[in-house]
mmCIF file of C-alpha atoms in Angstrom:
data_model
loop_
_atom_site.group_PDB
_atom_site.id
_atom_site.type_symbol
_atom_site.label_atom_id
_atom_site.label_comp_id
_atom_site.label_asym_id
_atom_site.label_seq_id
_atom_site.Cartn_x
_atom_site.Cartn_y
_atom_site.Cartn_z
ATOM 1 C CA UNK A 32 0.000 0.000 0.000
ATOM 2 C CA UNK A 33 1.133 3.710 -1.004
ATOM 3 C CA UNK A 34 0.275 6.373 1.382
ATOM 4 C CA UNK A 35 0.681 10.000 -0.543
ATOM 5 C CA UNK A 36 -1.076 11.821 1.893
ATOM 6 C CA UNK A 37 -2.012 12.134 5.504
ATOM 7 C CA UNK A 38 -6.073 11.325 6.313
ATOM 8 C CA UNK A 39 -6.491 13.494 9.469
ATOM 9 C CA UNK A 40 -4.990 13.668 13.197
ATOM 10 C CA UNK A 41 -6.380 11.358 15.449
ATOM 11 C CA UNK A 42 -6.970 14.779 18.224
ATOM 12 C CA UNK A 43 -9.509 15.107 15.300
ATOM 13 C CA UNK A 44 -11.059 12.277 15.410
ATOM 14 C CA UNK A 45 -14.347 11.811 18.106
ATOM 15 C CA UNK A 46 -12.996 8.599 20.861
ATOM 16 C CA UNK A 47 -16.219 6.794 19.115
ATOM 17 C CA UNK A 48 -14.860 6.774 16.405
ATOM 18 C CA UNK A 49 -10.838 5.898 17.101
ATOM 19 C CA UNK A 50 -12.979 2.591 19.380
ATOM 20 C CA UNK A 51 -14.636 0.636 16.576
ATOM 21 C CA UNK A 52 -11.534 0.403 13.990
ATOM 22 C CA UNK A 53 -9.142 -2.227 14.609
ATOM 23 C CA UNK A 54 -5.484 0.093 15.162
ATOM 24 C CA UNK A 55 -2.336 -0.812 13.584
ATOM 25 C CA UNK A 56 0.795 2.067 14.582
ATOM 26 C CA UNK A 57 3.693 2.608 12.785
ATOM 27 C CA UNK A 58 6.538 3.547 14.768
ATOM 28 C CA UNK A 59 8.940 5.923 13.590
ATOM 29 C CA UNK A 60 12.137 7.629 14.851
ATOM 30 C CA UNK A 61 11.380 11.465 15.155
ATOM 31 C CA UNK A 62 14.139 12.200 12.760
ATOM 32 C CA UNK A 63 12.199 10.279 10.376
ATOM 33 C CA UNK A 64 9.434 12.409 10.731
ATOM 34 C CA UNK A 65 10.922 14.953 7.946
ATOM 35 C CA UNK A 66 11.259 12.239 5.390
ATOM 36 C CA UNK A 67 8.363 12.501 2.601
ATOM 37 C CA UNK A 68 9.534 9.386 1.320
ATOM 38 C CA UNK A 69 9.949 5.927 2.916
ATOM 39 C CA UNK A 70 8.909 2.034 3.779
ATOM 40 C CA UNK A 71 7.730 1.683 6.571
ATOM 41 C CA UNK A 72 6.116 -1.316 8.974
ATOM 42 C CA UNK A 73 3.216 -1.781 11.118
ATOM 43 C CA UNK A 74 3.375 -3.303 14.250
ATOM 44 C CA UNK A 75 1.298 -5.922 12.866
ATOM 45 C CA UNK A 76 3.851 -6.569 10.273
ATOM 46 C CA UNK A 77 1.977 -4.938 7.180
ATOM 47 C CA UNK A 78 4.120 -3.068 4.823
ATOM 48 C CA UNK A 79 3.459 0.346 3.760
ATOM 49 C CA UNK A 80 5.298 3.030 1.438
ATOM 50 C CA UNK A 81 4.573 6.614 2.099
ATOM 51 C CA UNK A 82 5.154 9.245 -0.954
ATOM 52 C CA UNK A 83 3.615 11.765 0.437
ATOM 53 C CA UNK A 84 2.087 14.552 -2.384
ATOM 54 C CA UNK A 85 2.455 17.732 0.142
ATOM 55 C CA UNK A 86 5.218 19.175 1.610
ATOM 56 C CA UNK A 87 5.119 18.618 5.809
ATOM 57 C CA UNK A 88 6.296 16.475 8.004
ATOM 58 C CA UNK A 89 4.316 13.846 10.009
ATOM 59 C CA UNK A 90 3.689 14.176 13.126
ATOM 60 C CA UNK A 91 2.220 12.006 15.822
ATOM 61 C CA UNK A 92 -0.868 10.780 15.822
ATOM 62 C CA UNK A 93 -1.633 11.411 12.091
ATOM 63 C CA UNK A 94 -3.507 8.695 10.169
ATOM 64 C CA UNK A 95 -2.194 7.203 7.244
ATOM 65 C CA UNK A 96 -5.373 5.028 6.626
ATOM 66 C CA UNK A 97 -8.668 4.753 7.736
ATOM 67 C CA UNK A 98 -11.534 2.730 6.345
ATOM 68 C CA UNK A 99 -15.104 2.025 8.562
ATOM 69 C CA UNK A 100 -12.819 -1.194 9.914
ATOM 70 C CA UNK A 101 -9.069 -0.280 10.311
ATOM 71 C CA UNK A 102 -6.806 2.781 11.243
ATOM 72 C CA UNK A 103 -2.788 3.043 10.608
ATOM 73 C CA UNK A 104 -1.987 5.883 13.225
ATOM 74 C CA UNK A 105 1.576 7.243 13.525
ATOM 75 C CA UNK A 106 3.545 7.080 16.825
ATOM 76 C CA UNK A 107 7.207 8.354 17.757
ATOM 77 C CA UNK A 108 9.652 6.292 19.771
ATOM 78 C CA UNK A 109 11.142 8.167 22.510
ATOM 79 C CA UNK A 110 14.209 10.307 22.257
ATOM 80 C CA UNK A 111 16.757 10.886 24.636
ATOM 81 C CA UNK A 112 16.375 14.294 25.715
ATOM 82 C CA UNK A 113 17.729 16.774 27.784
ATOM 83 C CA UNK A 114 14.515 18.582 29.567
ATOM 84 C CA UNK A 115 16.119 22.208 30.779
ATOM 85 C CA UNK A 116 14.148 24.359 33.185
ATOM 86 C CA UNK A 117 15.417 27.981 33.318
ATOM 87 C CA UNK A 118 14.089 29.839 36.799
ATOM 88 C CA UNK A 119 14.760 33.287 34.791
ATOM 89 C CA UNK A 120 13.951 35.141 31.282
ATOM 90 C CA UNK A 121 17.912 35.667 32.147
ATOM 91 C CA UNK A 122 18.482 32.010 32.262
ATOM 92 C CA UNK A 123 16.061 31.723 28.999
ATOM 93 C CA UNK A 124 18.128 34.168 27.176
ATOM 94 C CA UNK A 125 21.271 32.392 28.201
ATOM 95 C CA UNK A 126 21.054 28.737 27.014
ATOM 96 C CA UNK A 127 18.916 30.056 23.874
ATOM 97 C CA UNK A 128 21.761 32.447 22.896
ATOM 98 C CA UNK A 129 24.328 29.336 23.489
ATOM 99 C CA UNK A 130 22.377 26.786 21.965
ATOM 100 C CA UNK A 131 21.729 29.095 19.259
ATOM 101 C CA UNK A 132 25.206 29.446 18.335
ATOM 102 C CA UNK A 133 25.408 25.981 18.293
ATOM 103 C CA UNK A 134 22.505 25.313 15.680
ATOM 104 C CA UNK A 135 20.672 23.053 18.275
ATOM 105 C CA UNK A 136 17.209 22.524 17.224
ATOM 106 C CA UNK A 137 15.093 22.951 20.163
ATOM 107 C CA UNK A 138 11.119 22.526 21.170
ATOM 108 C CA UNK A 139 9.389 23.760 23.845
ATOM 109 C CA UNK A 140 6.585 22.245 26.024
ATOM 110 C CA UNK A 141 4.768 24.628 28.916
ATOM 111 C CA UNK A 142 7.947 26.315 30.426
ATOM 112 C CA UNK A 143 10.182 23.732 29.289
ATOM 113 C CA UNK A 144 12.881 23.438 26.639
ATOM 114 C CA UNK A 145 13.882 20.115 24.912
ATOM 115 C CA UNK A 146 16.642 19.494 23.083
ATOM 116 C CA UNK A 147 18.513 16.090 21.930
ATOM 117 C CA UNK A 148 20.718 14.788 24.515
ATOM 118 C CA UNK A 149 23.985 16.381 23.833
ATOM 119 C CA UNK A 150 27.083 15.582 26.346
ATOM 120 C CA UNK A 151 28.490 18.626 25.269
ATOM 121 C CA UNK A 152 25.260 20.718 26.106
ATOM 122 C CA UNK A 153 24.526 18.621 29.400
ATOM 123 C CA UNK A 154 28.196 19.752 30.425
ATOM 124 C CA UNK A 155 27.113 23.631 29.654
ATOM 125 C CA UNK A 156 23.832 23.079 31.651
ATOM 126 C CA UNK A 157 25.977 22.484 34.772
ATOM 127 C CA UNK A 158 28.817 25.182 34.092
ATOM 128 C CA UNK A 159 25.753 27.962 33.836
ATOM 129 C CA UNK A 160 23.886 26.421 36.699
ATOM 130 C CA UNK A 161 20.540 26.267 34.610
ATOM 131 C CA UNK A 162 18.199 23.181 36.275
ATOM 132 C CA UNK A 163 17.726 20.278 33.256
ATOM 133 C CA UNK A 164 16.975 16.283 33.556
ATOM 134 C CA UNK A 165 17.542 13.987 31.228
ATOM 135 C CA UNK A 166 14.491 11.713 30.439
ATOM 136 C CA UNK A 167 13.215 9.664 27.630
ATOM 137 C CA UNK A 168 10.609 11.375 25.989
ATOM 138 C CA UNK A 169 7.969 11.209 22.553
ATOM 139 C CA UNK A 170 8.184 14.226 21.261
ATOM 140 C CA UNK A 171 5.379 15.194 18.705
ATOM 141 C CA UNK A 172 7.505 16.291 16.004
ATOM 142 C CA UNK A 173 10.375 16.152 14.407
ATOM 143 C CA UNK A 174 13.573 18.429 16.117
ATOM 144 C CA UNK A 175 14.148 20.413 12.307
ATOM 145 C CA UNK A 176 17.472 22.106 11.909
ATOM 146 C CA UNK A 177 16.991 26.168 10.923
ATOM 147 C CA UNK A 178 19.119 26.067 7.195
ATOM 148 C CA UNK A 179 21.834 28.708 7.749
ATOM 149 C CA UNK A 180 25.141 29.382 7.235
ATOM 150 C CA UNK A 181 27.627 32.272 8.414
ATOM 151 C CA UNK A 182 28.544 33.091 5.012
#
């Protein structure tokens, strides 16, 4: 089966109607996310391509199939993430400005910042004194890198 585009969101969809279709997930990296093209698996072992037509990434929870009996629903493995609470619009500024500089992709959640666990950037969290854990989280989408270049 070819997916080329994305049926709806299952936040969209009523609980009624996510209960009477049988669910099959595919599970997907959230650096795969960004990729338009692919073959992917469900968890119940069915093979699917996805071309998709449009230009945006997935995202999870989107539906790749629906029909009045079955659902393929997208879902994101957990990343390993470093979770960073600042305590300050100071603190804010600082580890933006720093990661930043560093081209980190970051995504934020309530008053928290996530960002791919990074040794380097764990070792700057404890230098500045800014509060982080590290946790395994699914984020929703993909961490996308900002295309620029100090030319």
């Amino acid at each position: 089966m070819i997916i080329e585009k994305i049926v709806t969101n299952i936040e969209k969809l009523d609980q009624e109607e996510l209960n009477k279709r049988h669910k099959e997930k595919v599970y997907l990296e959230s650096a795969h996310l960004v990729k338009r093209i692919q073959r992917v698996e469900t968890d119940h072992g069915r093979e699917l391509g996805i071309r998709l037509k449009e230009p945006r990434d997935l995202e999870a929870g989107d539906v790749l199939y629906m029909d009045e009996k079955n659902i393929i629903i997208v879902d994101v493995l957990s990343d390993d993430l470093l979770i960073i609470c600042p305590r300050s619009i100071n603190e804010m500024g600082t580890i933006a400005h720093q990661l930043g500089n560093r081209h980190l992709p970051a995504q934020f959640e309530g008053e928290e910042m996530l960002v791919q666990y990074d040794y380097l950037v764990e070792e700057l969290l404890l230098e500045l004194g800014i509060p982080f854990k590290r946790e395994k989280r699914k984020v929703k989408q993909a961490f996308r890198h900002i295309g620029h270049s100090h030319g």
